[in-house]
Short mmCIF file of C-alpha atoms and ligand atoms in Angstrom, two decimals:
data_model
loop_
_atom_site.label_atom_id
_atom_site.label_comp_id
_atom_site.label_asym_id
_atom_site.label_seq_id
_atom_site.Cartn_x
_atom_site.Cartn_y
_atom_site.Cartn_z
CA UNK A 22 51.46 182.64 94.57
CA UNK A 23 48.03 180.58 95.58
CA UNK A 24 47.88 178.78 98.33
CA UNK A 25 46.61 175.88 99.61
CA UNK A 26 45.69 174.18 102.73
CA UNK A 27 48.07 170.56 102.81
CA UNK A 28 45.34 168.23 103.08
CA UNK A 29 43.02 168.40 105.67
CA UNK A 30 45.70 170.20 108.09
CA UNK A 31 45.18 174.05 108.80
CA UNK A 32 48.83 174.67 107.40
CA UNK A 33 48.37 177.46 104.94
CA UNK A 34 51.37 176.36 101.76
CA UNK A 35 51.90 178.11 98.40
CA UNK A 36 50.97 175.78 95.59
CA UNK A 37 54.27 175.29 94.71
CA UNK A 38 57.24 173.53 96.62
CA UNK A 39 60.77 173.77 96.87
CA UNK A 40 62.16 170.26 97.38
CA UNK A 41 66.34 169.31 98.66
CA UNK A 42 67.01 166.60 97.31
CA UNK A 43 69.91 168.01 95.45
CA UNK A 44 71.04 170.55 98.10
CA UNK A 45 73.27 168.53 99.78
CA UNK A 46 76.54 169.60 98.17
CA UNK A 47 75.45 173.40 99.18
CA UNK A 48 77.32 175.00 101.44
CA UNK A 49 74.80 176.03 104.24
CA UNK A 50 75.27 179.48 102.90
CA UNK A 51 73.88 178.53 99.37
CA UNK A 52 71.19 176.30 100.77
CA UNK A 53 70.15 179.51 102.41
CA UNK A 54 70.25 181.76 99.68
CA UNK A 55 67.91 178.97 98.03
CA UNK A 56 65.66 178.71 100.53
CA UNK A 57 65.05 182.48 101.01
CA UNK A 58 64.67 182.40 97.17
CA UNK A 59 61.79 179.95 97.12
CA UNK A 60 60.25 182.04 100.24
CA UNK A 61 60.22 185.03 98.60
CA UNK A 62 58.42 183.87 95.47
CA UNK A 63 55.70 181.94 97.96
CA UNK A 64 57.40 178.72 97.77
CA UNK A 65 56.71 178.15 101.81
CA UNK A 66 56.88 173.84 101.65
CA UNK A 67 60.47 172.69 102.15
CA UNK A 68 60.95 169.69 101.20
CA UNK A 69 64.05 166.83 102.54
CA UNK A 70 64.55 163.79 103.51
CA UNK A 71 67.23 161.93 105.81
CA UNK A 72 68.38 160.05 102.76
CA UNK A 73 69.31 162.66 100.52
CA UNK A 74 72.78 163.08 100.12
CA UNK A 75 73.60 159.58 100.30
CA UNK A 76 76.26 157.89 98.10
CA UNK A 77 77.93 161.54 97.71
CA UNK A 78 81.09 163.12 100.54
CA UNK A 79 79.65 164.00 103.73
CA UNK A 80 80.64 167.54 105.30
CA UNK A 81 78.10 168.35 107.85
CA UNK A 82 77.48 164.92 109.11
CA UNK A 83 79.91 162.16 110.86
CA UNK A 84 78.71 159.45 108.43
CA UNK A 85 81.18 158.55 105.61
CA UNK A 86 78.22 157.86 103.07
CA UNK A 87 76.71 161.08 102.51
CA UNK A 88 73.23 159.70 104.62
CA UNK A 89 71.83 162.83 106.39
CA UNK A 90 73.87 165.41 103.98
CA UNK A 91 70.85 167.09 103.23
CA UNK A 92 69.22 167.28 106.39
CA UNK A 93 72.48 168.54 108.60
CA UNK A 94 73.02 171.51 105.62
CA UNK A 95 69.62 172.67 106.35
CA UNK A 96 70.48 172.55 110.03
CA UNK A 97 74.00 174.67 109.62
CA UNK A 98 71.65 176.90 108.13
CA UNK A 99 68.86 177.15 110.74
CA UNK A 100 72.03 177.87 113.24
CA UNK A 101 72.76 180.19 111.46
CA UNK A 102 69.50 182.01 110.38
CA UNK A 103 66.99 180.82 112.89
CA UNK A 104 64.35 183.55 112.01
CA UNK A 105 63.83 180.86 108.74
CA UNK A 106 62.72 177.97 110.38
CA UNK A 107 58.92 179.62 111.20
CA UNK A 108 58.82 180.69 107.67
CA UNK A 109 58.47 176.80 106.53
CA UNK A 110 56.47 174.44 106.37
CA UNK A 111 59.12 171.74 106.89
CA UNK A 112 58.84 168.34 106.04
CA UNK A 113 61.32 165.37 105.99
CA UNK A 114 60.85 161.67 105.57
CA UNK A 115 61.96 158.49 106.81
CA UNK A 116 62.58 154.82 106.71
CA UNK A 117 64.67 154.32 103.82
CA UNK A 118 67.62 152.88 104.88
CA UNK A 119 70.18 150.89 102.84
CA UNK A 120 70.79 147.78 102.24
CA UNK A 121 67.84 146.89 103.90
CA UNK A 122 66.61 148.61 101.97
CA UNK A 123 63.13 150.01 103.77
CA UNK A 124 62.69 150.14 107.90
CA UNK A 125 59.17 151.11 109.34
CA UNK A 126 59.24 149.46 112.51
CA UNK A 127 58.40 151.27 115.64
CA UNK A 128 61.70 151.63 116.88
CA UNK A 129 63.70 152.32 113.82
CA UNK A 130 61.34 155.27 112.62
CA UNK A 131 61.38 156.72 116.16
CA UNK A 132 64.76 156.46 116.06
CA UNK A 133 65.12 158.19 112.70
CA UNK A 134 62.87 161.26 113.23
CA UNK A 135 64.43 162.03 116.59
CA UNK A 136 68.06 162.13 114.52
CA UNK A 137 66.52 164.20 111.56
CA UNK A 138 65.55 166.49 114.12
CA UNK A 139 68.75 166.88 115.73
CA UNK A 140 70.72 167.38 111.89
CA UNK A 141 67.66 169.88 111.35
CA UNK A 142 68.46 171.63 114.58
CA UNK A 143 64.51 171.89 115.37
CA UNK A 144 62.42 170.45 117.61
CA UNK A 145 59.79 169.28 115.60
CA UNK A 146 58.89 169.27 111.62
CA UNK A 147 55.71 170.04 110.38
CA UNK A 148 55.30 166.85 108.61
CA UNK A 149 56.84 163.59 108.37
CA UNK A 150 56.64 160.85 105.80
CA UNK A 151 57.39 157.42 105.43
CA UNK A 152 59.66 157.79 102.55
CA UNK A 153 58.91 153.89 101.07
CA UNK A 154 56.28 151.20 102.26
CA UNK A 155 58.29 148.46 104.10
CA UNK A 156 57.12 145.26 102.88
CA UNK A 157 58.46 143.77 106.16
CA UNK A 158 56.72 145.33 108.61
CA UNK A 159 52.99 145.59 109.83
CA UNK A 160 51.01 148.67 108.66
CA UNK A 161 49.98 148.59 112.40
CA UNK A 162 53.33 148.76 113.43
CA UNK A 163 54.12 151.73 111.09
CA UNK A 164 50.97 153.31 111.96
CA UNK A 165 51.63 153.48 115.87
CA UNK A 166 54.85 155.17 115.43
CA UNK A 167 53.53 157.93 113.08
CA UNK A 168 50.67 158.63 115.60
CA UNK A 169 53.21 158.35 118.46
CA UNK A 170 55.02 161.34 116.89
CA UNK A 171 52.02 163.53 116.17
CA UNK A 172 51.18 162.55 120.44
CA UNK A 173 54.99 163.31 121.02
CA UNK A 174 54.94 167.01 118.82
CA UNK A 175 57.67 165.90 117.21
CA UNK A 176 55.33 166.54 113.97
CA UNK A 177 52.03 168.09 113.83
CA UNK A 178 51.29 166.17 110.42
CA UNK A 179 52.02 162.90 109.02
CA UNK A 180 51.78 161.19 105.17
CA UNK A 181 53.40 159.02 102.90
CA UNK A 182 55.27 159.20 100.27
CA UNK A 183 55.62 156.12 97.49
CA UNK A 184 52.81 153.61 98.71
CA UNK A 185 49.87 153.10 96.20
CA UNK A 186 46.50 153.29 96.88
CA UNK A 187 45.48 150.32 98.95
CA UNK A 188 49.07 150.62 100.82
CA UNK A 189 47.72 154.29 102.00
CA UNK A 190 44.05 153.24 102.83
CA UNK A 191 45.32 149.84 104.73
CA UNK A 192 48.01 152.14 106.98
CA UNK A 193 45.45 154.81 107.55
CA UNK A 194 43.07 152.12 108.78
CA UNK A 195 45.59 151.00 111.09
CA UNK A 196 45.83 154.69 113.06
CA UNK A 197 44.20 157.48 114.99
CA UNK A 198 45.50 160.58 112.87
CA UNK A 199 44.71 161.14 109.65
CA UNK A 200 47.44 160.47 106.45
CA UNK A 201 47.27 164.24 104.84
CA UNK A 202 49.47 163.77 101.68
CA UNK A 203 50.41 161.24 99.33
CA UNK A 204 53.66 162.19 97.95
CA UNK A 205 54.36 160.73 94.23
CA UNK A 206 56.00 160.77 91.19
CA UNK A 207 53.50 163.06 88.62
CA UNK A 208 54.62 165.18 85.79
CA UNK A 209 53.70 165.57 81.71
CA UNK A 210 56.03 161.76 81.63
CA UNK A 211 54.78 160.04 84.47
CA UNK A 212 51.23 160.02 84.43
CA UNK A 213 50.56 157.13 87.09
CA UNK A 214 48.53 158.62 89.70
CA UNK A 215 45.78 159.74 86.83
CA UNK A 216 44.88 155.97 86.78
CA UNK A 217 46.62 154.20 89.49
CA UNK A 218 43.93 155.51 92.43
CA UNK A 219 46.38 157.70 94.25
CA UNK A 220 44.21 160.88 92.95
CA UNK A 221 41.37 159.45 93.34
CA UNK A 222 41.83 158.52 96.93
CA UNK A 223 42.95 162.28 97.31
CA UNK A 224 40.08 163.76 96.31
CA UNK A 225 38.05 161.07 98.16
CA UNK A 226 40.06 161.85 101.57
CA UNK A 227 40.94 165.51 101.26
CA UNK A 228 44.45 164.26 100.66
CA UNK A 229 47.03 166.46 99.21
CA UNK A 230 49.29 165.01 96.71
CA UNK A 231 52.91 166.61 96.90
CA UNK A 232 54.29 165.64 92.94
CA UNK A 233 57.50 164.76 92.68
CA UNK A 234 60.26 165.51 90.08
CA UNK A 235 57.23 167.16 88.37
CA UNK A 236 60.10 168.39 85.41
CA UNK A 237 60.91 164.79 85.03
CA UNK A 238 63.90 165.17 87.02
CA UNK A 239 64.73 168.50 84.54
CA UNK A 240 64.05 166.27 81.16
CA UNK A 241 61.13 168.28 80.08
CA UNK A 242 62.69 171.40 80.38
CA UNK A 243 65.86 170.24 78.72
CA UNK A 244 64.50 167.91 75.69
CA UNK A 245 67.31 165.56 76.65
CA UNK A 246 65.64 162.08 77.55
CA UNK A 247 69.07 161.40 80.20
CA UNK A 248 66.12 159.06 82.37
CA UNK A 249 65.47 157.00 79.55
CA UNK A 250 61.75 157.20 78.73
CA UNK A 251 60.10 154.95 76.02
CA UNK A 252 61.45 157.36 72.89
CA UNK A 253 58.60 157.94 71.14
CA UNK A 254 56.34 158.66 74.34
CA UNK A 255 59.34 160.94 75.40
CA UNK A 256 58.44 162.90 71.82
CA UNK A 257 55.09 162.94 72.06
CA UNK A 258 54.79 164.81 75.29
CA UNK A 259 57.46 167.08 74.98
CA UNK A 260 56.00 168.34 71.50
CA UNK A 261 52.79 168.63 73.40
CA UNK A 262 54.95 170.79 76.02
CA UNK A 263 57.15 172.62 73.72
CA UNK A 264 53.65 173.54 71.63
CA UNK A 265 51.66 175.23 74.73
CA UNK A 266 54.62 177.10 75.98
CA UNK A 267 54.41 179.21 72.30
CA UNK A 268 50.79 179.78 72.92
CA UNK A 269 51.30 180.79 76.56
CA UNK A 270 54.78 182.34 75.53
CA UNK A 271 56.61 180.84 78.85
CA UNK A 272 58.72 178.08 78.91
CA UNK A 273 58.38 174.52 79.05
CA UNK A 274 59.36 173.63 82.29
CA UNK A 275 56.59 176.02 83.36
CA UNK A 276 54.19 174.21 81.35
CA UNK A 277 54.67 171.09 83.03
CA UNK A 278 54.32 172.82 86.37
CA UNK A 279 51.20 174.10 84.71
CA UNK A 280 50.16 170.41 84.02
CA UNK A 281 50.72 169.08 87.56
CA UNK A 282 48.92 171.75 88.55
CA UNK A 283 45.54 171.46 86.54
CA UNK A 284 44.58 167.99 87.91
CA UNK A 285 41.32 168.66 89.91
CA UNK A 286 43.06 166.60 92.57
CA UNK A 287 44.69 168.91 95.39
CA UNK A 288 48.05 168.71 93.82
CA UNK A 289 51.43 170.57 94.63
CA UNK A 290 54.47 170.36 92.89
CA UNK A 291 57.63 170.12 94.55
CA UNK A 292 60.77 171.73 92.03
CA UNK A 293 64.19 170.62 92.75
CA UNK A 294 66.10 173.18 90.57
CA UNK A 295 69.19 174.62 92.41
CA UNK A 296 69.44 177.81 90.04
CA UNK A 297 68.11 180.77 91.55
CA UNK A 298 66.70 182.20 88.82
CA UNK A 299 64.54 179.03 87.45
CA UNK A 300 63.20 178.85 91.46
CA UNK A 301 62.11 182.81 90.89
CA UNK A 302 60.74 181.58 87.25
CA UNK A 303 58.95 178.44 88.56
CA UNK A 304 56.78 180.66 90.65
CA UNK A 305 54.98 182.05 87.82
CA UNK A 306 53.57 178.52 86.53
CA UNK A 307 51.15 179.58 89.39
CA UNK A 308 49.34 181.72 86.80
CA UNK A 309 49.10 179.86 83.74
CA UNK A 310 45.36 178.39 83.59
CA UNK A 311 45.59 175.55 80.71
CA UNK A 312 42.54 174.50 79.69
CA UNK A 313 40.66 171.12 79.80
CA UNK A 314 41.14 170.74 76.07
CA UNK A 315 45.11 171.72 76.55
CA UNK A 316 45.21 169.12 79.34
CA UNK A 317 43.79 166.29 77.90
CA UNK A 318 46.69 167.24 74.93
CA UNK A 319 49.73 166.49 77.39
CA UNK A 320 47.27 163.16 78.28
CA UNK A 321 46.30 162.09 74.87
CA UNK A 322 50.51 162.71 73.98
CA UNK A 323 51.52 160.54 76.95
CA UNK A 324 48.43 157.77 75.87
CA UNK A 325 49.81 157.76 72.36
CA UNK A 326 46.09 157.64 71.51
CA UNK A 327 42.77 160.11 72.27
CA UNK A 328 40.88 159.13 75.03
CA UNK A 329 38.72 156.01 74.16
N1 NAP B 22 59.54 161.05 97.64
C1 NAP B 22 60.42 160.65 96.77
O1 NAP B 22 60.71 159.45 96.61
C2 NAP B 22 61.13 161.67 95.93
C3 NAP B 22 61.93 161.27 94.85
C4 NAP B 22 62.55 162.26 94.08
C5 NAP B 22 62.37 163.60 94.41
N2 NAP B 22 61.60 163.95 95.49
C6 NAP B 22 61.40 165.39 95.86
O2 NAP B 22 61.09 166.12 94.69
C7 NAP B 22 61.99 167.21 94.59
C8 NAP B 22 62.19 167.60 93.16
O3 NAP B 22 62.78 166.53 92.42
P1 NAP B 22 63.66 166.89 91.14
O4 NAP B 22 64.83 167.68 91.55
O5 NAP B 22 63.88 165.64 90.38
O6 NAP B 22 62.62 167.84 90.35
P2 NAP B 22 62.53 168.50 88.93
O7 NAP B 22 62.12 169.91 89.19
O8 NAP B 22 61.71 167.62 88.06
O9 NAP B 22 64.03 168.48 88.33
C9 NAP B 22 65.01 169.37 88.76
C10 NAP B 22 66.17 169.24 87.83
O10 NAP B 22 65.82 169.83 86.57
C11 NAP B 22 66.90 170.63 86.13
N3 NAP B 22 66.47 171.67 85.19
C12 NAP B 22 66.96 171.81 83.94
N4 NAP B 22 66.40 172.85 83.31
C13 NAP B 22 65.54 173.39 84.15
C14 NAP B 22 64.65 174.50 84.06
N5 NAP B 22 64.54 175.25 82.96
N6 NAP B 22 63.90 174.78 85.11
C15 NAP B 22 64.00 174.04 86.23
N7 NAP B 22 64.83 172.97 86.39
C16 NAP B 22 65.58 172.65 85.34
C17 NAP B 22 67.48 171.19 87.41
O11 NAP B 22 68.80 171.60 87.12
P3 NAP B 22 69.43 172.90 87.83
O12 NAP B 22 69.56 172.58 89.25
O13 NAP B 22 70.76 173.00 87.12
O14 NAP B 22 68.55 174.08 87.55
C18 NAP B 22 67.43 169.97 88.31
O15 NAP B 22 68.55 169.12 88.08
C19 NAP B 22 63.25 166.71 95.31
O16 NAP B 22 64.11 167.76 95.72
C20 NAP B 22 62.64 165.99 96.48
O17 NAP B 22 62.28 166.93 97.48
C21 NAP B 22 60.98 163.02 96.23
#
């Protein structure tokens, strides 16, 4: 797989991630299986957060609603196959916290990182992200403890994940280190950061932008529309879809990795399947070169009309 350098950091990642959002009913044993799947194919970025798991049983963790599932799974496993951990590029995120619903003062993200840390059963990650902007709380305030953990080595990187455009340049004017990644929503059905500035700034700042759900949480690999797009947008794009992956005889869920991928912007998908053999499959969007004219297709289909 290609690589790329995340943002303006010297970490070296495969263009593709493997994201855990869903890995939190593995046993440690099939997270690890998982993992070493998405390593093999190139997949280096690992993706969690300390929220995922939440609402579902908790095993690995002492909290009764699932909060840190995710996180302590990955940990069993790094007990239990250490030799992994310097094989990742491991990021988590924090400062989601319900019902508040968002924290980003100083003291609860410090707080936070130091317990995804001990789930993780690491010392440090390799980036951290404020999951969702706190309305409540100072982008000074958020910005000291982010460069208080790069000063700390509790992370050697820092980003954000959620905030728009003027929420990432107003935090980043607020602190010493550099932001490196915006991590949104992007795929062939959610087409926001073309126009809302997030690419833009990316390209602007050297910024990398980690894509999430870039299947549309699987929808455009399954042509069932389970999250409810507008109908007829839903059909447009996944004709669009469905019609490259005959001419580039793959499948569709590699053509909208394909898509996420062609954006000029320094972009990098992060998959959430839990099959082994679609994380293998994923891999080989890598090599599937649409062209301008293809790309503005999956646009024009999501516009509902050519480009003006
Ligand atoms: N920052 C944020 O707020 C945020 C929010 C959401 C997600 N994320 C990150 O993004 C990652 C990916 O999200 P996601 O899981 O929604 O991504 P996704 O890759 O868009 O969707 C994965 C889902 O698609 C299904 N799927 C169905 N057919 C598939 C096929 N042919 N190939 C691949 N998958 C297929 C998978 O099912 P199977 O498992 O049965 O294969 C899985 O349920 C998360 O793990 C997390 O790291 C971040």
């Amino acid at each position: 797989m290609k690589t790329l350098k995340l943002g303006t950091s010297d970490l070296s990642v495969g263009r593709i991630g493997y994201g855990c959002w869903r890995l939190s009913q593995s046993t440690p044993k099939q997270a690890q299986e998982k993992i070493e799947t998405a390593l093999s194919v190139g997949m280096n970025l690992i993706d969690t957060a300390d929220i995922y798991g939440f609402s579902e049983p908790s095993k690995y963790t002492d909290q009764d609603n699932g909060f840190g599932e995710a996180e302590a799974v990955m940990g069993e496993m790094l007990k239990a196959a250490p030799a992994l951990r310097d094989q990742m590029v491991l990021v988590t995120k924090g400062g989601i916290i319900p019902p508040r619903p968002y924290d980003s003062t100083y003291d609860y993200l410090t707080g936070a990182l130091e317990r995804s840390l001990t789930r993780l059963n690491t010392d440090h990650v390799d980036l951290f992200l404020i999951h969702r902007p706190d309305i409540s709380t100072s982008f000074e305030e958020a910005g000291r403890a982010l460069d208080s953990f790069i000063e700390s080595g509790k992370t050697r990187y820092v980003g954000v994940s959620n905030f728009t455009d003027a929420q990432g340049r107003a935090l980043q004017s607020s602190m010493k280190n550099d932001l490196i990644v915006h991590q949104n929503e992007f795929s062939a059905l959610c087409q926001d950061p073309i126009t809302d500035g997030i690419f833009d700034q990316c390209q602007e700042r050297g910024m990398t932008m980690m894509a999430w759900s870039p299947l549309a949480r699987g929808d455009l690999a399954t042509g069932q529309n389970n999250e409810k797009f507008d109908k007829d947008k839903f059909a447009r794009v996944k004709a669009a879809v469905d019609d490259l992956a005959k001419i580039y005889n793959t499948t569709p869920a590699n053509i909208a990795l394909a898509f996420t991928l062609r954006h000029p912007a320094s972009v990098l998908p992060i998959i959430g399947t839990q099959t082994l053999s679609r994380i293998k499959d994923s891999a080989k969007a890598d090599s599937i070169d649409l062209t301008a004219r293809e790309f503005y297709d999956v646009i024009e289909a999501y516009r509902g009309e050519g480009m003006p």
